[in-house]
Amino acid sequence: MSVRVRYAPSPTGEPHVGNIRSALFNWLYARSTGGTFIVRIEDTDRARLVPGAEDAILDALEWLGLDWDEGPRKGGPFGPYVQSERKALGIYQEHADRLVADGAAYPCYCTPARLDAMRKEQQAGGRSPGYDRNCLDPTKAERARAENPVGVVRFKMPVEGTIVVHDLVRGDVSFEASLLDDFVLLKSDGFPTYHLANVVDDHLMEITHVMRAEEWLPSAPRHQELYKALGFEMPHLVHLPMILGPDRSKLSKRHGATSALHYRDDGYLPQAMFNFLALLGWSMDDATDVISREELVAHFSIERILASPAVFNAEKLDWFNGVYIRQMATEELAEAILPWLTAALPDAAIDRDYLQRIIPLERERLRKLSEAPEMLSFFFEEQPALDPKKLVGKGMDRDGARGAIEGALAVAEGTEPWTADALEPAYRALAESLGVSTGGLFGAMRAAVTGRTAAPPLFDTMEVLGRDRCLARLRHALGVLGG
Ligand code: GLU
C-alpha cells in the first residue's frame, strides 16, 4: 500500500517553525517512499481562526519547497481539503449521527454553568476533572435539554482499564481510561471538534501514517477508541519530539522569532532552513549536519526519528545559512541578493555583471541576505559619505593626508592594467616614496574609495570598483580635505 501522509495545520496564527517541522517530516516521508503528501486545513475551532493565517502557512510551505500533491490551492480526489467546507457537506454530522445510533456517543445538554460547577466541585474534592456523564441518563438529559435545547454530542469512552497506543517512535504508550472522559465530538455550533474531524478525515483521505508533534500524543487514546467505534482501521502513529529553546523550555517567542516567514523575510535561505528543521528530531548518522534536500529525501526514515526533545539553536541556523550562502554559485547568489539591493537602494541602477564581480569579495562575511545592502551599498552609491577624520591616516596630519591622496590619484591614473596585482606594488612604492607607512596610506585610501574602515581587501575592492569610480572618489576625498 502506498504511503499517504498529511500536514493538518489549524489556521490560528503564524506558521510556527515547530509546526512547519511537522510539515517537513511528512513531506520527507512522502518523497522518500514515493508516497503522497496532503495538506488539510483544520479550521473547525471558529473562535481561534486568524484571518490570513491559512495563506501564511501555505506561503511558508511554498517558500521551503514543500510542495503538496493534494490540498488547498491544488485540489485532489479526496477534497475538499478545508474542514469547514467538509462540514458544509455534512460529513462530520453524518459520522456523529452514526455513533449516536450505535450507542457509542450521546447528546449532552449540560449548560456551561453546570459544567463549570462540576469542575469546581471535582477540583475541591481533589478528583480528576472530566465530564460526569450526567446526560448518559435519559431522564437527566431530558431535564437538561429543557434548559439548553441545542447541546453537544459526546463520545462514550471506556471507564476503566488501560488503553495502549502504539507509536512507531515511542513503542507502546499506556493511558489510564479513568483519566479520559467522554469528550465532545460535535459542538453546539454544529462544528466538529478536532478529534472527530481529524479521525474522520484521516480515514476518508486514506492516511497511512499520522506524523505530528508530541503534544498530540494525549489525543491518541481518544482517537484510537473513536476509530474502533467507527469500524475504521487506524493509521500508524508517529509523534515528533518537542522543540525546546536553548534554556530547554518549550520554544516560544521569548527565544526569538518563531514564524517561518520571519526567517524568509530576514534573509535566510530556504535550503538552510530546510536542512536545519530536518535535524530537529531526526538524524542521518549522529554526525553529518550539512545534508542536501536530495540526500535528506534519500536517507529519511522513521527509524531515525528521535524521541527526546530537540533544541532550536538560532546560532546553528545562522551557521547553516552561511554554509549554504558559500555553496551557492555566484550567479545564483547574485540573483538572490538582487531583490534585497533594489529594495534598499531604489535609485541605484544595479548591473548584474558588476554584482557578480562584487560577490566573491563579500561572500565569506555574509551570513544572511538581509545583510547584503548594508555590506555592499558602497559599491553602488554615487559617492559614499566621507568622514574627513578617517581620511587622515595613522601618523599623518591633514597636509600629509592631502599629499597621500594626491599621490594615490596620480597612481590610479597611471597604473596599467587595472588589477589588484598591478595596483598593490604601485601603491607600496608610493608609500615608500612619500615616506609614510603602508598602513597609513592604505587606511586613508580605503576611507576615500569605500567610505568605510572595514571593507574587503583594498586592491581587490578597487579592481572591482573600476578606475573611474576610484578616480572620482579620490578627487572627492581631496575636496573634502580642503585645498
Ligand atoms: N490541527 C492540528 C494542529 O494544528 C493537527 C494535529 C494532527 O496532526 O493531528 O496541529
Coordinates of C-alpha atoms and ligand atoms in Angstrom, one line a residue:
M1 CA 0.0 0.0 0.0
S2 CA 1.5 3.4 -0.9
V3 CA 2.2 5.9 1.8
R4 CA -0.3 8.8 2.3
V5 CA 0.7 11.4 4.9
R6 CA -0.8 14.7 5.7
Y7 CA 0.1 18.0 7.3
A8 CA -3.0 19.3 9.0
P9 CA -2.5 22.8 10.4
S10 CA -5.1 24.9 12.2
P11 CA -5.0 28.5 10.8
T12 CA -4.8 30.0 14.2
G13 CA -1.7 32.1 13.9
E14 CA 1.8 32.4 12.3
P15 CA 3.4 29.4 10.7
H16 CA 5.3 28.4 13.8
V17 CA 8.7 26.8 12.9
G18 CA 7.8 23.8 15.1
N19 CA 4.6 23.2 13.1
I20 CA 6.4 23.6 9.9
R21 CA 8.9 21.0 11.1
S22 CA 5.9 18.6 11.2
A23 CA 5.1 19.5 7.6
L24 CA 8.7 18.9 6.6
F25 CA 8.9 15.5 8.2
N26 CA 5.6 14.4 6.4
W27 CA 6.9 15.8 3.1
L28 CA 10.2 13.9 3.5
Y29 CA 8.5 10.7 4.3
A30 CA 6.2 11.0 1.3
R31 CA 9.0 11.9 -1.0
S32 CA 11.3 9.2 0.3
T33 CA 8.7 6.5 -0.1
G34 CA 7.2 7.7 -3.4
G35 CA 4.0 8.4 -1.4
T36 CA 1.5 11.3 -1.4
F37 CA 1.8 14.4 0.7
I38 CA -1.5 16.1 1.6
V39 CA -2.3 19.4 3.2
R40 CA -5.6 19.7 5.1
I41 CA -6.7 22.8 6.8
E42 CA -8.3 22.2 10.2
D43 CA -10.4 25.2 10.8
T44 CA -13.2 23.9 13.0
D45 CA -12.3 25.9 16.0
R46 CA -14.1 29.0 14.8
A47 CA -13.1 31.1 17.8
R48 CA -9.4 30.7 17.2
L49 CA -9.3 31.5 13.4
V50 CA -6.9 34.2 12.4
P51 CA -7.6 35.9 9.1
G52 CA -4.6 35.4 6.7
A53 CA -3.2 32.5 8.7
E54 CA -4.0 29.9 6.1
D55 CA -2.2 31.8 3.4
A56 CA 0.8 32.4 5.6
I57 CA 1.1 28.7 6.3
L58 CA 0.8 27.8 2.7
D59 CA 3.3 30.5 1.8
A60 CA 5.8 29.1 4.3
L61 CA 5.4 25.6 2.7
E62 CA 6.0 27.1 -0.7
W63 CA 9.0 29.0 0.4
L64 CA 10.6 25.8 1.7
G65 CA 9.7 23.9 -1.4
L66 CA 7.3 21.6 0.5
D67 CA 5.0 21.0 -2.5
W68 CA 1.9 19.1 -1.8
D69 CA 0.1 16.6 -4.0
E70 CA -3.4 17.3 -2.7
G71 CA -4.8 20.1 -0.7
P72 CA -5.8 23.8 -0.9
R73 CA -4.6 25.8 -4.0
K74 CA -4.4 22.4 -5.7
G75 CA -7.4 20.2 -5.2
G76 CA -7.3 16.4 -5.4
P77 CA -9.5 13.3 -5.4
F78 CA -10.3 13.4 -1.7
G79 CA -11.4 17.1 -1.5
P80 CA -12.4 19.5 -0.2
Y81 CA -9.3 19.8 1.9
V82 CA -10.6 22.5 4.2
Q83 CA -12.7 21.2 7.1
S84 CA -15.2 24.0 7.2
E85 CA -16.0 23.1 3.6
R86 CA -16.3 19.5 4.5
K87 CA -18.6 20.4 7.4
A88 CA -20.9 22.1 4.9
L89 CA -21.2 18.8 3.1
G90 CA -22.5 17.1 6.4
I91 CA -19.5 14.7 6.6
Y92 CA -19.0 15.1 10.4
Q93 CA -22.6 15.3 11.3
E94 CA -23.2 12.0 9.5
H95 CA -20.5 10.2 11.5
A96 CA -21.7 11.7 14.8
D97 CA -25.2 10.5 14.0
R98 CA -24.0 7.1 13.3
L99 CA -22.1 6.9 16.5
V100 CA -25.2 8.0 18.4
A101 CA -27.3 5.5 16.6
D102 CA -24.8 2.8 17.6
G103 CA -24.8 3.8 21.2
A104 CA -21.2 4.9 21.1
A105 CA -22.0 8.6 21.5
Y106 CA -24.8 10.5 23.1
P107 CA -26.2 14.0 23.1
C108 CA -25.3 16.2 26.1
Y109 CA -27.3 19.3 27.1
C110 CA -25.4 20.4 30.2
T111 CA -25.1 24.1 30.4
P112 CA -21.7 25.8 30.6
A113 CA -22.7 26.9 34.1
R114 CA -23.4 23.3 35.2
L115 CA -20.1 22.1 33.7
D116 CA -18.3 24.8 35.5
A117 CA -19.8 24.0 38.8
M118 CA -19.0 20.3 38.2
R119 CA -15.4 21.2 37.5
K120 CA -15.1 23.3 40.7
E121 CA -16.5 20.5 42.8
Q122 CA -14.1 18.0 41.3
Q123 CA -11.2 20.3 42.0
A124 CA -12.3 21.0 45.5
G125 CA -12.7 17.3 46.2
G126 CA -9.3 16.6 44.7
R127 CA -10.8 14.4 42.0
S128 CA -9.5 14.3 38.4
P129 CA -11.5 16.6 36.1
G130 CA -13.8 15.2 33.5
Y131 CA -17.4 15.0 32.4
D132 CA -19.6 13.2 35.0
R133 CA -21.9 11.5 32.4
N134 CA -25.0 13.3 33.6
C135 CA -26.6 13.2 30.2
L136 CA -26.0 9.5 29.8
D137 CA -29.1 9.1 31.9
P138 CA -32.0 9.8 29.6
T139 CA -34.2 11.3 32.3
K140 CA -31.5 13.7 33.4
A141 CA -30.7 14.5 29.7
E142 CA -34.3 15.4 29.1
R143 CA -34.3 17.7 32.1
A144 CA -31.1 19.4 30.9
R145 CA -32.5 19.7 27.4
A146 CA -35.4 21.8 28.6
E147 CA -33.0 24.4 29.7
N148 CA -30.4 24.1 27.0
P149 CA -32.0 22.6 23.8
V150 CA -29.0 22.6 21.4
G151 CA -26.3 20.8 23.3
V152 CA -23.4 18.8 22.0
V153 CA -22.6 15.2 21.2
R154 CA -20.2 13.3 23.4
F155 CA -18.2 10.1 22.8
K156 CA -18.6 7.3 25.3
M157 CA -15.1 6.4 26.5
P158 CA -14.3 3.2 28.4
V159 CA -14.4 4.0 32.1
E160 CA -11.7 1.6 33.3
G161 CA -8.7 -0.3 32.2
T162 CA -5.7 0.8 30.2
I163 CA -5.6 2.0 26.6
V164 CA -2.4 1.1 24.9
V165 CA -1.5 3.1 21.9
H166 CA 1.4 2.1 19.6
D167 CA 3.7 4.8 18.3
L168 CA 6.4 3.9 15.7
V169 CA 9.0 6.0 17.6
R170 CA 7.9 5.5 21.2
G171 CA 6.6 2.0 21.1
D172 CA 3.6 1.2 23.3
V173 CA 2.3 4.1 25.4
S174 CA -0.3 3.4 28.1
F175 CA -3.1 5.6 29.3
E176 CA -5.5 5.1 32.2
A177 CA -9.0 5.0 30.8
S178 CA -10.4 6.5 34.0
L179 CA -8.5 9.7 33.3
L180 CA -10.0 10.2 29.9
D181 CA -13.6 11.5 30.0
D182 CA -16.4 11.5 27.5
F183 CA -15.1 14.2 25.1
V184 CA -17.2 16.3 22.7
L185 CA -17.5 15.2 19.1
L186 CA -19.9 17.9 17.8
K187 CA -20.1 21.3 19.4
S188 CA -23.2 23.4 19.9
D189 CA -22.3 25.5 16.8
G190 CA -22.6 22.3 14.7
F191 CA -18.9 22.2 14.1
P192 CA -16.9 19.0 14.9
T193 CA -14.2 19.1 17.4
Y194 CA -10.6 18.4 16.3
H195 CA -10.9 14.8 17.5
L196 CA -13.9 13.9 15.3
A197 CA -12.9 15.9 12.2
N198 CA -9.3 14.6 12.4
V199 CA -10.2 10.9 12.7
V200 CA -13.0 11.1 10.1
D201 CA -10.8 12.9 7.6
D202 CA -7.7 10.8 8.2
H203 CA -9.9 7.8 7.4
L204 CA -11.7 9.3 4.4
M205 CA -8.4 10.6 2.9
E206 CA -6.8 7.2 3.4
I207 CA -4.0 8.4 5.5
T208 CA -1.5 5.6 6.3
H209 CA 0.8 7.5 8.8
V210 CA -0.1 10.3 11.2
M211 CA 3.1 12.2 11.9
R212 CA 2.6 15.1 14.2
A213 CA 4.0 16.9 17.2
E214 CA 4.3 15.1 20.6
E215 CA 1.8 17.5 22.2
W216 CA -0.9 15.5 20.4
L217 CA 0.1 12.2 21.9
P218 CA -2.6 12.5 24.7
S219 CA -5.3 12.7 22.0
A220 CA -4.1 9.3 20.6
P221 CA -6.1 7.1 23.0
R222 CA -9.2 9.0 22.3
H223 CA -8.7 8.7 18.6
Q224 CA -8.0 5.0 18.9
E225 CA -11.4 4.4 20.6
L226 CA -13.1 6.6 18.0
Y227 CA -11.5 4.6 15.2
K228 CA -12.7 1.4 16.8
A229 CA -16.3 2.6 17.3
L230 CA -16.4 3.8 13.7
G231 CA -15.0 0.5 12.5
F232 CA -12.1 2.3 10.8
E233 CA -8.6 1.0 10.6
M234 CA -6.2 3.2 12.5
P235 CA -3.2 4.7 10.7
H236 CA 0.3 4.3 12.1
L237 CA 1.2 6.9 14.6
V238 CA 4.5 8.9 14.8
H239 CA 4.8 11.6 17.4
L240 CA 7.7 14.0 16.7
P241 CA 9.8 15.2 19.6
M242 CA 9.2 18.6 21.3
I243 CA 11.2 21.6 20.2
L244 CA 12.8 23.5 23.0
G245 CA 14.6 26.8 23.3
P246 CA 18.3 26.8 24.4
D247 CA 17.1 27.1 28.0
R248 CA 15.2 23.8 27.5
S249 CA 11.8 25.3 27.9
K250 CA 9.2 24.9 25.1
L251 CA 10.2 27.0 22.1
S252 CA 8.3 30.3 22.2
K253 CA 8.7 34.0 21.2
R254 CA 10.8 34.5 24.3
H255 CA 13.5 32.7 22.5
G256 CA 13.3 34.8 19.3
A257 CA 11.3 34.7 16.2
T258 CA 9.1 31.6 15.8
S259 CA 7.4 32.3 12.5
A260 CA 8.9 30.6 9.5
L261 CA 8.1 33.6 7.4
H262 CA 10.1 35.8 9.7
Y263 CA 13.2 33.8 8.7
R264 CA 12.3 34.2 5.0
D265 CA 11.9 37.9 5.4
D266 CA 15.1 38.2 7.4
G267 CA 17.2 36.8 4.5
Y268 CA 17.6 33.1 5.4
L269 CA 17.8 30.7 2.5
P270 CA 15.1 28.1 2.2
Q271 CA 17.7 25.4 1.8
A272 CA 19.4 26.4 5.0
M273 CA 16.1 26.4 6.9
F274 CA 15.1 23.1 5.3
N275 CA 18.4 21.4 6.5
F276 CA 18.1 23.0 9.9
L277 CA 14.5 21.9 10.5
A278 CA 15.2 18.3 9.2
L279 CA 17.6 17.9 12.1
L280 CA 15.2 18.9 14.8
G281 CA 14.2 15.4 15.8
W282 CA 15.9 13.3 13.2
S283 CA 19.5 12.5 12.4
M284 CA 21.1 10.8 9.5
D285 CA 24.1 9.3 11.4
D286 CA 24.6 11.5 14.5
A287 CA 27.4 13.3 12.8
T288 CA 26.6 14.8 9.5
D289 CA 24.8 18.1 9.6
V290 CA 25.1 19.7 6.1
I291 CA 22.7 17.5 4.1
S292 CA 21.2 18.5 0.8
R293 CA 17.5 18.2 0.1
E294 CA 18.1 15.2 -2.2
E295 CA 20.2 13.4 0.4
L296 CA 17.5 14.0 3.0
V297 CA 14.9 12.5 0.7
A298 CA 17.2 9.6 0.1
H299 CA 18.0 8.9 3.8
F300 CA 14.9 10.0 5.7
S301 CA 13.4 7.2 7.8
I302 CA 11.0 6.9 10.7
E303 CA 13.5 4.7 12.5
R304 CA 15.9 7.6 12.9
I305 CA 13.3 10.0 14.4
L306 CA 14.3 10.7 18.0
A307 CA 12.0 10.6 21.0
S308 CA 14.0 13.0 23.1
P309 CA 13.4 16.8 22.6
A310 CA 15.3 18.8 20.0
V311 CA 16.8 22.2 20.8
F312 CA 16.2 25.1 18.4
N313 CA 19.6 26.8 18.2
A314 CA 19.4 30.0 16.3
E315 CA 23.2 30.3 16.0
K316 CA 23.3 26.9 14.4
L317 CA 20.7 28.2 11.9
D318 CA 22.9 31.2 11.1
W319 CA 25.8 28.9 10.6
F320 CA 23.8 26.8 8.2
N321 CA 22.8 29.9 6.3
G322 CA 26.4 30.9 5.9
V323 CA 27.3 27.4 4.7
Y324 CA 24.6 27.5 2.1
I325 CA 25.5 31.0 1.0
R326 CA 29.0 29.9 0.4
Q327 CA 27.8 26.9 -1.5
M328 CA 25.8 29.0 -4.0
A329 CA 27.1 29.7 -7.4
T330 CA 28.0 33.3 -7.9
E331 CA 25.2 34.0 -10.4
E332 CA 22.7 32.2 -8.1
L333 CA 23.7 34.3 -5.1
A334 CA 23.6 37.5 -7.2
E335 CA 20.0 36.7 -8.2
A336 CA 19.1 36.0 -4.5
I337 CA 20.7 39.3 -3.4
L338 CA 19.3 41.5 -6.1
P339 CA 15.8 42.0 -4.7
W340 CA 17.3 43.0 -1.4
L341 CA 19.6 45.5 -3.0
T342 CA 16.9 47.0 -5.2
A343 CA 14.6 47.4 -2.2
A344 CA 17.2 49.1 -0.1
L345 CA 18.8 51.2 -2.9
P346 CA 15.9 52.1 -5.1
D347 CA 17.8 54.8 -7.0
A348 CA 20.9 52.7 -7.9
A349 CA 20.9 51.0 -11.3
I350 CA 22.3 47.6 -10.3
D351 CA 24.2 45.9 -13.0
R352 CA 24.2 42.1 -12.7
D353 CA 27.8 41.7 -14.1
Y354 CA 29.1 44.2 -11.6
L355 CA 27.2 42.5 -8.8
Q356 CA 28.7 39.1 -9.8
R357 CA 32.2 40.6 -9.5
I358 CA 31.4 42.0 -6.1
I359 CA 30.1 38.8 -4.6
P360 CA 33.4 36.9 -4.2
L361 CA 34.7 39.8 -2.1
E362 CA 31.8 39.7 0.4
R363 CA 30.5 36.1 0.3
E364 CA 32.6 34.9 3.3
R365 CA 31.3 37.6 5.6
L366 CA 27.7 37.3 4.5
R367 CA 25.5 35.4 7.0
K368 CA 22.1 36.3 5.7
L369 CA 20.8 38.1 2.6
S370 CA 19.3 40.9 4.6
E371 CA 22.9 42.0 5.4
A372 CA 23.8 42.5 1.8
P373 CA 22.5 46.0 1.3
E374 CA 24.5 47.3 4.2
M375 CA 27.6 45.4 3.2
L376 CA 27.5 46.2 -0.5
S377 CA 26.0 49.7 -0.6
F378 CA 29.3 51.5 -1.1
F379 CA 29.8 49.7 -4.4
F380 CA 26.6 51.2 -5.7
E381 CA 26.4 54.6 -4.2
E382 CA 27.4 57.5 -6.3
Q383 CA 29.6 58.8 -3.6
P384 CA 29.8 57.1 -0.2
A385 CA 29.6 59.6 2.7
L386 CA 33.1 60.5 3.9
D387 CA 34.3 61.3 7.3
P388 CA 37.3 63.7 6.9
K389 CA 38.9 62.3 10.1
K390 CA 39.0 58.8 8.5
L391 CA 40.9 60.2 5.6
V392 CA 43.8 61.2 7.8
G393 CA 45.7 58.0 8.1
K394 CA 47.7 56.8 11.1
G395 CA 50.7 59.0 11.8
M396 CA 49.6 61.7 9.2
D397 CA 48.4 65.2 9.6
R398 CA 45.9 66.9 7.2
D399 CA 48.5 68.1 4.8
G400 CA 50.1 64.7 4.8
A401 CA 46.8 63.1 4.1
R402 CA 46.2 65.5 1.2
G403 CA 49.6 64.7 -0.2
A404 CA 48.9 61.0 0.1
I405 CA 45.5 61.2 -1.7
E406 CA 47.1 63.4 -4.4
G407 CA 49.7 60.7 -4.9
A408 CA 47.1 58.0 -4.8
L409 CA 45.2 59.8 -7.5
A410 CA 48.3 60.0 -9.7
V411 CA 49.0 56.3 -9.3
A412 CA 45.3 55.5 -10.1
E413 CA 45.6 57.5 -13.3
G414 CA 48.8 55.8 -14.4
T415 CA 48.6 52.2 -13.4
E416 CA 48.1 49.5 -16.1
P417 CA 46.4 47.1 -16.1
W418 CA 43.7 48.0 -13.6
T419 CA 44.1 44.9 -11.5
A420 CA 44.8 44.2 -7.8
D421 CA 48.0 42.6 -8.8
A422 CA 49.2 45.7 -10.6
L423 CA 47.8 48.2 -8.0
E424 CA 49.3 46.7 -4.9
P425 CA 53.1 47.1 -5.9
A426 CA 52.4 50.6 -7.3
Y427 CA 50.9 51.7 -4.0
R428 CA 53.6 50.1 -1.9
A429 CA 56.1 52.1 -4.0
L430 CA 54.0 55.3 -3.4
A431 CA 54.1 54.8 0.4
E432 CA 57.8 54.4 0.2
S433 CA 58.4 57.5 -1.9
L434 CA 56.1 59.5 0.4
G435 CA 57.8 58.2 3.4
V436 CA 54.5 57.1 5.1
S437 CA 53.6 53.7 6.4
T438 CA 51.6 51.4 4.1
G439 CA 49.0 51.1 6.9
G440 CA 48.6 54.8 7.0
L441 CA 48.3 55.2 3.2
F442 CA 46.1 52.2 2.7
G443 CA 43.8 53.3 5.5
A444 CA 43.3 56.7 4.0
M445 CA 42.7 55.2 0.6
R446 CA 40.2 52.7 2.0
A447 CA 38.3 55.6 3.6
A448 CA 38.3 57.5 0.3
V449 CA 37.2 54.8 -2.0
T450 CA 34.7 52.9 0.3
G451 CA 33.8 55.5 2.9
R452 CA 34.5 52.8 5.5
T453 CA 37.1 51.5 7.8
A454 CA 36.1 47.9 7.4
A455 CA 35.8 46.6 3.8
P456 CA 37.1 43.7 1.8
P457 CA 40.8 43.8 0.7
L458 CA 41.6 47.2 -0.7
F459 CA 43.1 46.4 -4.0
D460 CA 40.6 43.7 -4.9
T461 CA 37.9 46.2 -4.0
M462 CA 39.5 48.9 -6.2
E463 CA 39.8 46.5 -9.1
V464 CA 36.0 45.7 -8.9
L465 CA 35.0 49.3 -8.3
G466 CA 36.9 50.2 -11.5
R467 CA 39.2 53.0 -12.3
D468 CA 36.5 55.7 -13.0
R469 CA 34.8 55.2 -9.7
C470 CA 38.1 55.2 -7.8
L471 CA 39.3 58.4 -9.5
A472 CA 36.0 60.2 -8.8
R473 CA 36.1 59.1 -5.1
L474 CA 39.7 60.1 -4.6
R475 CA 39.0 63.5 -6.2
H476 CA 36.0 63.9 -3.9
A477 CA 38.2 63.0 -0.9
L478 CA 40.7 65.7 -1.9
G479 CA 37.8 68.2 -1.9
V480 CA 36.7 67.0 1.5
L481 CA 40.2 67.5 2.9
G482 CA 40.2 71.1 1.5
G483 CA 42.8 72.8 -0.7
Ligands
GLU1 N1 -4.8 20.7 13.6 C1 -3.8 20.1 14.4 C2 -2.6 21.0 14.6 O1 -2.8 22.2 14.4 C3 -3.3 18.8 13.8 C4 -2.8 17.8 14.7 C5 -2.7 16.5 13.9 O2 -1.8 16.4 13.0 O3 -3.4 15.6 14.2 O4 -1.5 20.8 14.9

